[in-house]
Coordinates of C-alpha atoms in Angstrom, one line a residue:
M1 CA 105.9 18.7 -104.5
T2 CA 108.4 21.7 -103.3
S3 CA 110.8 24.4 -104.9
G4 CA 113.1 27.1 -104.0
G5 CA 114.5 30.4 -105.6
F6 CA 114.4 34.2 -106.6
A7 CA 111.3 35.4 -107.9
S8 CA 110.9 35.8 -111.5
A9 CA 110.0 39.1 -112.1
V10 CA 110.1 42.5 -110.9
P11 CA 106.9 44.2 -110.8
S12 CA 107.0 48.1 -111.7
E13 CA 106.1 49.3 -108.2
Y14 CA 109.4 47.6 -107.0
R15 CA 111.9 48.4 -109.6
G16 CA 113.7 51.3 -107.9
L17 CA 115.0 48.5 -105.5
D18 CA 118.5 47.2 -106.1
L19 CA 117.4 43.5 -106.3
G20 CA 120.4 41.9 -107.9
I21 CA 119.9 39.0 -110.6
L22 CA 116.8 37.4 -109.8
H23 CA 116.5 34.2 -111.4
R24 CA 114.2 30.6 -110.8
T25 CA 115.8 27.0 -109.7
P26 CA 115.2 24.6 -112.0
G27 CA 112.5 22.9 -109.5
F28 CA 111.0 25.9 -109.5
E29 CA 110.7 26.1 -113.3
A30 CA 109.6 22.5 -113.3
A31 CA 107.0 23.4 -110.8
L32 CA 105.3 25.7 -113.0
R33 CA 105.8 23.6 -116.2
D34 CA 103.7 20.9 -114.0
F35 CA 101.1 23.1 -113.4
D36 CA 101.0 24.3 -117.0
V37 CA 101.7 28.3 -116.2
R38 CA 104.5 30.2 -117.0
G39 CA 104.6 32.2 -113.6
L40 CA 103.1 32.8 -110.7
E41 CA 102.5 36.3 -110.9
E42 CA 99.8 35.4 -113.8
V43 CA 98.3 32.4 -111.5
D44 CA 97.2 34.5 -108.2
P45 CA 97.0 38.3 -107.9
G46 CA 97.6 37.8 -104.1
Y47 CA 100.8 36.8 -105.4
L48 CA 102.1 40.5 -106.4
S49 CA 100.6 41.5 -102.9
L50 CA 102.9 38.8 -101.4
L51 CA 105.9 40.3 -102.7
K52 CA 105.0 43.9 -101.8
S53 CA 104.5 42.8 -98.3
V54 CA 107.9 40.9 -97.9
L55 CA 110.1 43.7 -99.6
A56 CA 108.1 46.5 -97.5
S57 CA 108.3 44.8 -93.9
G58 CA 111.6 42.7 -94.4
E59 CA 109.4 39.6 -92.7
T60 CA 108.6 36.3 -93.8
R61 CA 105.0 35.9 -95.3
S62 CA 103.0 33.1 -96.4
R63 CA 99.4 32.4 -98.2
N64 CA 97.2 29.7 -100.0
L65 CA 97.1 30.9 -103.5
R66 CA 94.7 29.3 -106.6
A67 CA 95.9 28.6 -109.9
R68 CA 94.0 27.2 -112.5
V69 CA 95.3 24.2 -114.5
A70 CA 92.4 23.1 -117.4
E71 CA 89.5 22.9 -116.0
S72 CA 90.1 22.5 -112.3
Q73 CA 91.9 24.4 -109.5
R74 CA 95.0 23.8 -108.0
F75 CA 95.9 25.5 -104.4
L76 CA 99.5 26.2 -103.8
R77 CA 101.3 27.1 -100.2
I78 CA 103.6 30.0 -101.2
D79 CA 106.2 31.2 -98.3
A80 CA 108.0 34.0 -99.0
Y81 CA 111.2 34.8 -97.2
P82 CA 113.6 38.5 -97.5
I83 CA 116.8 37.5 -99.1
R84 CA 119.2 40.6 -97.4
D85 CA 123.0 41.3 -98.7
A86 CA 125.9 42.0 -96.6
E87 CA 124.9 45.3 -95.2
G88 CA 121.6 43.9 -94.3
A89 CA 119.4 45.3 -97.2
I90 CA 117.0 43.4 -99.0
A91 CA 118.5 42.0 -102.2
G92 CA 115.8 39.6 -103.4
V93 CA 112.7 37.2 -102.2
A94 CA 113.0 33.6 -101.9
V95 CA 109.7 31.8 -103.1
V96 CA 109.3 28.0 -101.7
T97 CA 105.9 26.7 -103.3
A98 CA 104.2 23.2 -102.2
D99 CA 101.2 22.0 -103.5
N100 CA 98.2 22.4 -100.8
A101 CA 95.7 19.5 -101.9
S102 CA 94.3 19.2 -98.4
A103 CA 93.8 22.9 -98.0
A104 CA 92.5 23.3 -101.3
R105 CA 89.6 20.4 -100.2
R106 CA 88.8 22.6 -96.7
E107 CA 89.0 25.9 -99.0
E108 CA 86.8 24.6 -101.7
A109 CA 84.2 24.1 -98.9
I110 CA 85.1 27.7 -97.6
L111 CA 84.5 28.9 -101.1
R112 CA 81.0 27.3 -101.3
N113 CA 80.0 29.0 -98.0
L114 CA 81.4 32.1 -99.0
E115 CA 79.0 32.0 -102.5
L116 CA 76.0 31.2 -100.5
E117 CA 76.8 33.7 -97.9
R118 CA 77.0 36.1 -100.9
S119 CA 74.1 35.2 -102.3
R120 CA 72.3 36.1 -98.7
F121 CA 74.2 39.0 -98.0
D122 CA 72.6 41.8 -100.4
D123 CA 69.0 40.6 -99.1
Y124 CA 70.0 40.9 -95.7
P125 CA 67.7 43.1 -94.0
V126 CA 70.1 43.9 -91.2
G127 CA 73.3 46.6 -92.2
S128 CA 76.3 43.4 -93.1
T129 CA 80.2 43.8 -93.4
D130 CA 82.5 41.6 -95.0
E131 CA 85.6 42.6 -93.2
D132 CA 89.2 41.5 -94.0
W133 CA 91.1 41.5 -90.6
T134 CA 94.4 39.6 -91.5
G135 CA 96.8 42.4 -90.9
A136 CA 95.7 43.7 -88.1
R137 CA 96.2 40.4 -86.7
R138 CA 99.9 40.5 -88.1
V139 CA 100.1 43.4 -86.4
L140 CA 99.1 41.6 -83.1
E141 CA 101.4 38.9 -83.5
R142 CA 104.3 41.0 -83.9
L143 CA 103.3 42.9 -80.6
K144 CA 103.1 39.3 -79.1
R145 CA 106.4 38.3 -80.3
D146 CA 108.0 41.6 -78.7
G147 CA 106.7 40.8 -75.2
H148 CA 103.3 42.9 -75.1
T149 CA 100.6 40.6 -73.9
D150 CA 98.5 43.8 -72.4
I151 CA 97.2 44.8 -76.3
P152 CA 94.7 47.6 -74.7
A153 CA 97.1 49.1 -72.5
Y154 CA 99.6 49.0 -75.5
V155 CA 97.6 51.2 -77.6
R156 CA 96.4 53.5 -75.2
A157 CA 100.4 53.9 -74.1
N158 CA 101.1 54.2 -78.1
P159 CA 98.2 54.9 -80.4
E160 CA 100.0 55.6 -83.5
I161 CA 99.6 51.9 -83.5
L162 CA 96.0 52.3 -84.5
L163 CA 97.3 53.5 -88.2
D164 CA 98.5 50.1 -88.4
L165 CA 96.0 48.2 -86.9
V166 CA 92.8 50.0 -88.7
D167 CA 95.0 50.0 -92.2
G168 CA 94.9 45.9 -91.2
A169 CA 91.0 45.8 -90.9
R170 CA 89.5 46.8 -93.8
I171 CA 85.9 46.7 -94.8
V172 CA 85.8 45.0 -98.0
D173 CA 82.2 44.8 -98.9
L174 CA 78.8 45.7 -97.1
N175 CA 75.2 45.5 -98.3
E176 CA 72.5 48.0 -98.5
A177 CA 71.2 47.5 -95.0
A178 CA 74.5 49.2 -93.9
V179 CA 74.4 52.0 -96.4
K180 CA 70.9 53.0 -95.0
T181 CA 71.7 52.3 -91.1
Y182 CA 74.4 55.1 -91.3
N183 CA 72.3 57.2 -94.0
A184 CA 75.0 57.2 -96.5
P185 CA 74.6 58.1 -100.3
D186 CA 76.2 54.8 -101.6
K187 CA 78.2 51.7 -100.6
R188 CA 81.9 53.2 -101.8
T189 CA 81.1 56.7 -99.7
L190 CA 80.5 54.4 -96.5
I191 CA 83.2 52.0 -97.5
D192 CA 86.0 54.9 -97.7
H193 CA 84.2 56.4 -94.2
F194 CA 85.1 52.9 -92.3
N195 CA 88.5 52.4 -93.8
Q196 CA 90.0 56.3 -93.4
A197 CA 92.9 56.9 -90.8
P198 CA 91.7 57.4 -87.7
D199 CA 92.6 60.9 -86.1
L200 CA 95.5 60.8 -83.6
S201 CA 94.9 64.5 -82.8
S202 CA 91.6 63.4 -80.7
Y203 CA 93.2 60.9 -79.0
N204 CA 91.9 60.8 -75.1
Q205 CA 94.5 58.9 -72.6
E206 CA 91.8 58.5 -70.4
T207 CA 89.2 56.7 -72.0
G208 CA 91.1 55.6 -75.0
L209 CA 90.6 55.5 -78.7
S210 CA 88.8 52.7 -80.7
N211 CA 87.9 50.9 -77.3
I212 CA 85.5 48.5 -78.9
F213 CA 87.6 47.6 -81.8
V214 CA 90.6 47.2 -80.0
E215 CA 88.7 45.1 -77.9
L216 CA 87.5 42.8 -80.6
L217 CA 91.1 42.3 -82.3
T218 CA 92.2 41.3 -78.5
R219 CA 88.9 38.6 -77.9
F220 CA 89.4 37.1 -81.5
F221 CA 93.6 37.2 -80.9
S222 CA 92.7 35.2 -77.5
G223 CA 90.9 32.2 -79.6
E224 CA 87.2 34.2 -79.4
T225 CA 85.1 33.6 -82.4
K226 CA 82.2 36.1 -81.6
A227 CA 81.4 39.0 -80.0
V228 CA 78.3 41.1 -79.5
V229 CA 78.8 44.7 -78.1
E230 CA 76.0 47.7 -77.9
G231 CA 76.6 51.4 -78.0
W232 CA 76.5 54.8 -79.6
D233 CA 77.6 56.0 -83.0
K234 CA 77.4 58.3 -85.7
T235 CA 75.4 58.5 -89.0
L236 CA 77.4 60.1 -91.9
D237 CA 74.8 63.2 -91.3
G238 CA 76.0 63.4 -87.9
R239 CA 72.9 61.8 -86.4
L240 CA 72.9 60.0 -82.9
V241 CA 72.3 55.9 -83.5
Y242 CA 72.5 53.2 -80.7
L243 CA 73.8 50.1 -82.7
R244 CA 73.9 46.5 -81.6
T245 CA 77.3 45.0 -83.4
S246 CA 77.9 41.3 -83.8
T247 CA 81.3 40.8 -85.4
S248 CA 82.0 36.5 -86.1
I249 CA 85.1 35.1 -87.5
M250 CA 83.8 33.4 -90.6
P251 CA 83.5 29.5 -91.0
G252 CA 86.8 28.0 -91.6
F253 CA 89.4 30.8 -90.7
E254 CA 89.4 30.2 -86.5
E255 CA 92.6 29.1 -86.9
S256 CA 94.3 32.0 -88.7
W257 CA 91.4 34.2 -88.4
G258 CA 91.0 37.4 -90.7
W259 CA 88.2 37.6 -92.6
V260 CA 85.3 38.8 -90.4
L261 CA 81.5 38.9 -91.0
Q262 CA 79.8 41.8 -89.0
T263 CA 76.2 42.7 -88.8
V264 CA 75.1 46.3 -87.3
E265 CA 71.4 47.1 -86.2
D266 CA 69.9 50.1 -85.1
I267 CA 68.5 50.0 -82.0
T268 CA 67.9 53.6 -80.8
D269 CA 64.1 53.3 -80.8
R270 CA 64.4 49.8 -78.6
K271 CA 67.1 51.8 -76.4
E272 CA 65.0 55.0 -76.0
M273 CA 62.1 52.6 -74.9
E274 CA 64.3 50.8 -72.5
D275 CA 65.5 54.4 -70.8
Q276 CA 61.7 55.6 -70.7
L277 CA 60.8 52.3 -68.7
R278 CA 63.8 52.5 -66.9
T279 CA 63.1 56.4 -65.9
A280 CA 59.4 55.3 -64.9
Q281 CA 60.6 52.2 -63.2
E282 CA 62.7 54.3 -61.1
R283 CA 60.5 57.0 -60.4
Y284 CA 57.6 54.4 -59.8
E285 CA 59.8 52.8 -57.1
L286 CA 60.9 56.5 -55.8
A287 CA 57.3 57.0 -55.2
V288 CA 56.9 53.9 -53.7
E289 CA 59.5 54.4 -51.3
G290 CA 58.4 57.9 -50.4
A291 CA 54.9 56.2 -49.6
R292 CA 56.4 54.0 -47.5
D293 CA 54.5 51.4 -48.9
G294 CA 55.4 47.7 -49.2
L295 CA 54.7 45.6 -52.2
W296 CA 53.9 42.1 -52.7
D297 CA 52.9 39.5 -55.4
W298 CA 52.0 35.8 -55.1
N299 CA 51.9 33.7 -57.8
L300 CA 49.4 30.9 -57.0
A301 CA 50.1 28.9 -59.8
G302 CA 53.9 28.5 -58.4
N303 CA 52.9 29.1 -54.7
E304 CA 55.4 31.5 -55.1
F305 CA 55.3 34.8 -52.6
F306 CA 57.2 38.0 -53.0
A307 CA 57.7 40.4 -50.7
S308 CA 59.5 44.1 -51.3
A309 CA 62.3 45.1 -49.2
Q310 CA 59.9 48.2 -47.9
M311 CA 57.5 45.2 -46.8
C312 CA 59.9 42.9 -45.3
R313 CA 60.9 46.5 -43.3
T314 CA 57.5 47.0 -42.4
V315 CA 56.6 43.9 -41.1
G316 CA 59.8 42.7 -39.3
W317 CA 61.4 40.4 -42.1
G318 CA 64.8 42.7 -42.4
E319 CA 66.2 44.8 -44.9
E320 CA 66.4 42.9 -48.3
P321 CA 63.4 41.6 -50.6
R322 CA 62.1 38.2 -49.7
T323 CA 60.9 35.1 -51.8
M324 CA 58.6 32.3 -50.2
T325 CA 56.0 29.9 -50.4
G326 CA 52.3 31.5 -49.8
R327 CA 51.7 29.5 -46.6
A328 CA 54.8 31.1 -45.1
S329 CA 53.8 34.8 -46.1
S330 CA 50.9 34.6 -43.2
A331 CA 53.9 34.2 -40.5
H332 CA 53.9 38.0 -40.0
I333 CA 50.1 38.2 -39.0
H334 CA 49.7 38.1 -35.1
K335 CA 48.9 34.9 -34.0
E336 CA 45.6 35.1 -32.2
Q337 CA 44.2 37.4 -35.6
R338 CA 45.9 34.7 -38.3
K339 CA 42.7 32.6 -38.7
A340 CA 40.3 35.4 -38.7
A341 CA 42.3 37.3 -41.2
R342 CA 42.8 33.9 -43.6
R343 CA 38.9 33.6 -43.3
A344 CA 38.5 37.1 -44.6
L345 CA 40.4 36.5 -47.4
I346 CA 38.2 33.5 -48.5
R347 CA 34.9 35.2 -47.6
K348 CA 36.5 38.0 -49.9
L349 CA 37.4 35.7 -52.9
R350 CA 34.4 33.7 -52.8
E351 CA 32.2 37.0 -53.0
G352 CA 34.1 37.3 -56.2
A353 CA 35.8 40.7 -55.2
D354 CA 38.7 42.4 -57.8
S355 CA 40.2 44.4 -54.8
F356 CA 39.8 45.0 -51.4
S357 CA 41.6 45.7 -48.1
L358 CA 42.0 44.2 -44.7
E359 CA 43.5 45.4 -41.5
Y360 CA 45.5 43.2 -39.2
R361 CA 47.3 43.1 -36.5
I362 CA 51.4 41.9 -37.0
E363 CA 53.5 40.3 -34.6
D364 CA 54.3 43.2 -31.7
R365 CA 57.1 45.6 -31.7
D366 CA 58.8 46.7 -28.3
G367 CA 56.0 45.4 -26.8
E368 CA 53.7 47.5 -28.7
P369 CA 50.9 46.0 -31.0
V370 CA 51.5 46.8 -34.4
W371 CA 48.8 47.0 -37.0
V372 CA 49.0 47.3 -41.0
S373 CA 46.5 47.7 -43.9
N374 CA 47.1 45.3 -47.0
H375 CA 45.3 46.5 -49.9
F376 CA 44.6 43.2 -52.3
R377 CA 44.3 43.0 -56.0
V378 CA 43.0 39.8 -57.7
V379 CA 43.9 38.7 -61.6
C380 CA 41.8 35.6 -62.5
D381 CA 42.6 33.4 -65.4
A382 CA 40.5 32.3 -68.5
A383 CA 38.8 30.0 -66.9
G384 CA 37.6 32.5 -63.5
R385 CA 40.0 30.9 -61.2
V386 CA 42.4 33.4 -59.1
A387 CA 45.8 32.8 -60.7
R388 CA 47.7 36.1 -58.8
M389 CA 47.3 38.8 -56.5
A390 CA 49.3 41.6 -55.6
G391 CA 48.9 44.5 -53.8
S392 CA 50.9 46.9 -50.9
V393 CA 51.0 46.6 -47.2
T394 CA 51.1 50.1 -45.2
E395 CA 51.5 50.3 -41.3
V396 CA 48.6 52.0 -40.0
T397 CA 49.6 52.1 -36.0
A398 CA 49.4 55.4 -35.7
R399 CA 46.0 55.8 -37.2
K400 CA 44.6 52.8 -35.3
K401 CA 46.2 54.2 -32.0
H402 CA 44.2 57.6 -32.3
E403 CA 41.0 55.7 -33.6
D404 CA 40.8 53.7 -30.4
E405 CA 41.8 57.4 -28.7
L406 CA 38.4 59.0 -30.2
R407 CA 36.4 56.0 -30.1
A408 CA 37.2 56.0 -26.1
A409 CA 36.7 59.6 -26.2
K410 CA 33.3 59.5 -28.0
E411 CA 32.0 56.4 -26.0
Q412 CA 32.9 58.8 -22.6
A413 CA 31.1 61.6 -24.3
E414 CA 27.9 59.6 -25.2
L415 CA 27.8 58.5 -21.9
A416 CA 28.3 61.5 -20.1
N417 CA 25.5 63.3 -22.4
R418 CA 23.4 60.3 -21.8
T419 CA 23.5 60.1 -18.0
K420 CA 22.7 64.1 -18.6
S421 CA 19.7 63.7 -20.5
E422 CA 18.8 60.5 -18.8
F423 CA 19.0 62.6 -15.5
L424 CA 16.9 65.6 -16.5
A425 CA 14.5 63.2 -18.0
N426 CA 13.6 61.5 -14.7
M427 CA 13.9 65.2 -13.1
S428 CA 10.5 66.1 -15.1
H429 CA 8.3 65.5 -12.2
E430 CA 10.7 66.9 -9.6
L431 CA 10.8 69.9 -11.5
R432 CA 7.2 70.2 -12.6
T433 CA 5.5 69.7 -9.4
P434 CA 6.5 72.4 -7.8
L435 CA 6.4 74.8 -10.2
N436 CA 2.8 73.7 -10.9
A437 CA 1.9 74.5 -6.9
I438 CA 3.9 77.9 -7.7
L439 CA 1.6 78.1 -10.4
G440 CA -1.4 77.4 -8.8
F441 CA -1.2 79.4 -5.8
S442 CA -0.1 82.5 -7.4
Q443 CA -3.0 82.3 -9.6
T444 CA -5.4 82.0 -6.6
I445 CA -4.0 84.6 -4.9
A446 CA -3.9 87.1 -8.0
S447 CA -7.8 86.2 -8.2
E448 CA -8.6 86.7 -4.7
M449 CA -10.8 83.5 -4.6
F450 CA -10.7 83.9 -1.0
G451 CA -11.1 87.3 -0.2
A452 CA -9.6 90.5 -0.9
L453 CA -5.9 91.4 0.0
S454 CA -5.3 94.1 2.2
N455 CA -2.7 95.9 -0.5
D456 CA -3.0 96.0 -4.2
R457 CA 1.0 95.5 -4.1
Y458 CA 0.3 91.8 -2.9
K459 CA -1.9 91.1 -5.8
E460 CA 0.4 92.5 -8.4
Y461 CA 3.1 90.6 -6.8
A462 CA 1.4 87.5 -6.8
G463 CA 0.9 88.3 -10.9
D464 CA 4.8 88.4 -11.1
I465 CA 5.2 85.2 -9.4
N466 CA 2.8 83.8 -11.8
S467 CA 4.5 84.8 -14.9
S468 CA 7.8 84.0 -13.5
A469 CA 6.9 80.4 -12.8
V470 CA 5.3 80.2 -16.6
H471 CA 8.4 81.3 -17.7
L472 CA 10.3 79.2 -15.9
L473 CA 8.2 75.9 -16.5
E474 CA 8.7 76.8 -20.6
L475 CA 12.6 76.9 -20.2
I476 CA 12.8 73.4 -18.3
N477 CA 10.0 72.0 -20.9
D478 CA 12.3 72.8 -23.5
I479 CA 15.3 71.7 -21.9
L480 CA 13.3 68.3 -21.0
D481 CA 12.3 68.0 -24.6
M482 CA 15.9 68.4 -26.2
A483 CA 16.9 65.9 -23.4
K484 CA 14.5 63.5 -24.5
I485 CA 15.7 63.6 -28.1
E486 CA 19.2 63.3 -27.5
A487 CA 18.3 59.9 -25.4
N488 CA 16.2 58.8 -28.1
E489 CA 13.1 58.9 -26.1
F490 CA 11.1 60.8 -28.8
I491 CA 8.8 58.2 -30.3
V492 CA 7.2 59.7 -33.6
S493 CA 3.7 58.8 -33.5
K494 CA 1.8 58.0 -37.1
D495 CA -1.3 60.1 -36.3
L496 CA -3.6 61.4 -38.9
F497 CA -5.0 64.7 -38.7
D498 CA -6.4 67.8 -40.8
A499 CA -3.4 70.4 -40.8
I500 CA -5.6 73.4 -41.2
P501 CA -7.6 73.4 -37.4
A502 CA -4.1 72.3 -36.4
V503 CA -2.4 75.7 -37.5
G504 CA -5.4 77.6 -36.1
R505 CA -5.4 76.1 -32.9
C506 CA -1.5 77.4 -32.6
V507 CA -2.2 81.0 -34.1
R508 CA -5.1 81.2 -31.2
F509 CA -2.9 80.2 -28.6
M510 CA -0.2 82.9 -29.4
N511 CA -2.9 85.8 -30.1
E512 CA -2.6 86.7 -26.4
R513 CA 0.8 87.0 -26.6
A514 CA 1.0 88.8 -29.9
A515 CA -2.0 91.5 -28.7
R516 CA 0.4 92.5 -26.1
K517 CA 2.6 94.1 -28.6
Q518 CA 0.1 95.0 -31.0
I519 CA 1.2 92.3 -33.6
E520 CA -1.6 90.8 -35.8
I521 CA -0.8 86.9 -36.6
T522 CA -2.4 85.8 -40.3
V523 CA -3.2 82.7 -42.1
S524 CA -2.7 82.3 -45.9
I525 CA -3.2 78.6 -46.9
D526 CA -5.8 78.2 -49.6
E527 CA -6.7 74.5 -48.8
K528 CA -9.8 74.0 -46.9
Q529 CA -8.4 70.5 -45.7
L530 CA -4.9 69.0 -45.3
A531 CA -4.6 65.7 -44.5
I532 CA -1.3 64.4 -43.4
E533 CA 0.6 61.5 -41.4
A534 CA 2.4 63.0 -38.7
D535 CA 3.0 63.2 -35.1
Q536 CA 0.5 65.8 -34.0
R537 CA 1.6 66.6 -30.8
M538 CA 4.9 67.4 -32.3
F539 CA 3.7 69.3 -35.5
R540 CA 1.7 71.7 -32.8
Q541 CA 5.0 72.1 -30.8
I542 CA 7.2 73.4 -33.9
L543 CA 4.5 75.8 -34.9
L544 CA 4.4 77.0 -31.5
N545 CA 7.8 77.5 -31.3
L546 CA 8.2 79.2 -34.6
L547 CA 5.0 81.7 -33.7
S548 CA 6.6 82.4 -30.3
N549 CA 9.9 83.2 -32.2
A550 CA 8.4 85.5 -34.6
V551 CA 6.2 87.0 -31.7
K552 CA 9.4 87.5 -29.1
F553 CA 11.2 89.2 -32.0
S554 CA 9.3 91.7 -33.8
D555 CA 8.4 95.2 -32.4
E556 CA 5.0 96.3 -31.7
G557 CA 2.7 96.3 -34.6
G558 CA 4.6 94.3 -36.5
K559 CA 3.2 91.6 -38.7
V560 CA 3.9 87.2 -38.3
W561 CA 2.2 84.9 -40.9
V562 CA 1.8 81.5 -41.7
E563 CA 1.4 80.6 -45.3
G564 CA 2.1 77.5 -47.5
G565 CA 0.1 74.3 -47.6
E566 CA 1.2 73.4 -51.4
I567 CA 3.7 70.8 -52.4
V568 CA 7.1 71.9 -53.7
D569 CA 9.5 69.8 -55.3
G570 CA 8.4 66.9 -53.6
Y571 CA 7.9 68.4 -50.5
L572 CA 4.4 69.7 -48.2
E573 CA 5.7 73.0 -47.8
F574 CA 4.8 75.4 -44.4
R575 CA 6.2 79.2 -43.9
V576 CA 6.3 81.3 -40.6
G577 CA 7.1 84.6 -41.4
D578 CA 8.0 88.0 -39.3
T579 CA 9.1 91.6 -39.7
G580 CA 11.0 91.4 -36.8
I581 CA 14.9 92.0 -35.9
G582 CA 16.2 89.4 -37.9
M583 CA 19.8 87.7 -38.2
A584 CA 22.7 88.0 -40.3
P585 CA 23.1 84.7 -42.4
E586 CA 26.5 83.8 -40.6
D587 CA 24.7 83.7 -37.7
I588 CA 21.5 81.3 -39.0
E589 CA 24.0 78.2 -37.9
I590 CA 24.7 79.4 -34.7
A591 CA 20.9 79.8 -34.1
L592 CA 20.4 76.2 -35.0
T593 CA 22.6 75.0 -32.6
P594 CA 21.6 73.9 -28.8
F595 CA 22.0 76.9 -26.6
G596 CA 22.8 79.2 -29.4
Q597 CA 22.8 82.9 -28.8
V598 CA 23.2 85.4 -31.5
G599 CA 23.7 88.9 -32.3
R600 CA 23.9 91.7 -29.3
G601 CA 22.1 94.1 -27.4
R602 CA 18.1 93.3 -27.9
L603 CA 18.4 89.9 -29.6
V604 CA 20.4 88.6 -26.3
A605 CA 17.8 90.7 -23.9
Q606 CA 15.3 88.6 -25.1
E607 CA 13.6 85.7 -23.1
G608 CA 14.6 82.1 -24.0
S609 CA 16.3 79.3 -23.7
G610 CA 18.1 79.3 -26.8
L611 CA 16.6 75.8 -27.7
G612 CA 13.5 76.4 -29.7
L613 CA 14.9 76.7 -33.1
S614 CA 17.3 73.7 -32.4
I615 CA 14.2 71.3 -31.3
V616 CA 12.4 72.5 -34.3
S617 CA 15.0 71.0 -36.4
R618 CA 15.3 67.7 -34.7
L619 CA 11.8 67.4 -34.8
M620 CA 11.8 67.9 -38.7
D621 CA 14.4 65.0 -38.7
L622 CA 12.3 63.0 -36.9
H623 CA 9.6 63.5 -39.5
E624 CA 12.2 62.5 -42.3
G625 CA 11.9 66.2 -43.3
N626 CA 13.8 69.9 -43.3
L627 CA 13.8 73.4 -42.3
S628 CA 15.5 76.3 -44.1
I629 CA 15.9 79.9 -42.8
S630 CA 15.6 83.0 -44.4
S631 CA 16.7 86.2 -42.6
E632 CA 17.9 89.8 -43.1
I633 CA 19.0 92.1 -39.9
G634 CA 16.2 94.9 -39.9
K635 CA 13.8 93.4 -42.0
G636 CA 12.6 90.1 -40.5
T637 CA 12.9 86.6 -40.6
L638 CA 11.2 83.2 -42.9
V639 CA 11.3 79.4 -41.7
T640 CA 10.0 77.0 -44.7
L641 CA 9.1 73.6 -43.0
R642 CA 9.6 71.1 -45.7
F643 CA 7.8 67.8 -45.0
P644 CA 7.8 64.5 -47.4
E645 CA 5.0 64.3 -50.0
S646 CA 4.5 60.9 -48.7
R647 CA 2.9 62.4 -45.5
L648 CA 0.1 64.2 -47.4
R649 CA -3.1 61.7 -48.0

């Protein structure tokens, strides 16, 4: 049923308008009688809003209105047209009404959905708003009729249109979760805050104003029904929050969209965590890139091998990261080492190692061999099976080359040293035989065994020859002993002997030399017997070398002593001391090196090869013991020998 005519009454807010005489047509009156109502102004408050919109804009407006008749609801389609006088001024409004039964059924279903959503709305844990964007839609429709298709560009060029757009997109209601999200005192305050007009004085021509809002309007106007955006916003107390906003057209309003549901979720904590993770990832990638380590990850379940860009550059696979099968990943290993590398990997996995490293040669570069060190980390599943491996690849070509050079130099030095030691050891007979002849003949001449010498000077010369030969033999013996030690020709015998008589024999052997300098050698060992297991000849050589040094570097009338024989901290100790010229602490290490000579003047002038302490140190090592030296210039030296307690029987 349709009817046309002017509106029946003038609302108070329009009484200043010259509308002429308003009346209703008979068809309009019949429609009202049929609906059992006196006037549409009593049917739905939207009717007055419809009239206001037509009178204010001068444009045609349409709306679906409800009228309750008896116990049921009727839905009317209302079309309102402006009536203009001869001068073009609005003189009235023509209203056409029609029964809209099909729309009634559809809107009835929509209302049920709205009531259902409303029951959930207030208790929804995420901030939600009900918004009526009908007015904004009409503004966009008008712009489109005027030929403006790029809405965002038009808004940037004409920011004043935002006043109409914001005024046409009003927030009707919101829940308590939204109030908490924006830290507002109550609903009304937050609704008023959102519905206030924008400040156009802060408009930025470069970035635009309300870009997200305009973008949503444009997308919905083009047919989309849902949009999700994230961005920073301010709460009412000025705090910055990062929000995830989901805006959807209410079901049933897709064709003539206007009713919008929006949810707002505060994800500031998640955003900050993502930023921290991103920063950590960037820092990690920079560190890895700086270390020039290539990363890889092998998922055995999916047989997927991932290689980072740096690994690809290292092994010659290009500049970009790659994903391949596990079998294909071994292609970078040099063919001569591929099987050996695979066997080594399998052996490590069978041993249950969770982390290990393998070094192997990869394909040559510019004709030169290239080596890498691959560091593995193994991850097993709940059943103990290998599920994943990851690690890093580092090029070690320079290190391997340096190691090869060092190894070659070491082998060459060892060969030269072994050749020298073998030569000296083999020269033992050739050196000692003529010296023994010199010693024997010089001693025979000095003792005038075959008759008196015609001149005493010959006897003196024979004695000098004998002394020089003895000294030369001592030097040769020291050099030969050191050569044998370096050639590993010294074999430690397991002799069981009493150390007390052995010490006594060494002291008696040195007494004649000590007596020449009026030096007394004393022994202070409380034990009557010390049965030890050691090489008896080496034991005597150790003591003789130390006593010889003590006498040599002591002034006339000095003192030399041997003490100890007790267990100290798990070692059997013997100590040889003197009151000689001593050494500076920094010179002790030099004195322990072969041919080491320390100090100046009198110390350098003393006879000797400089091998005595070095030989003693090596002999103590062969007995699994050690020595320590305490010395002070002008006060003397104390050498402590430590044999393992296990050698005491």
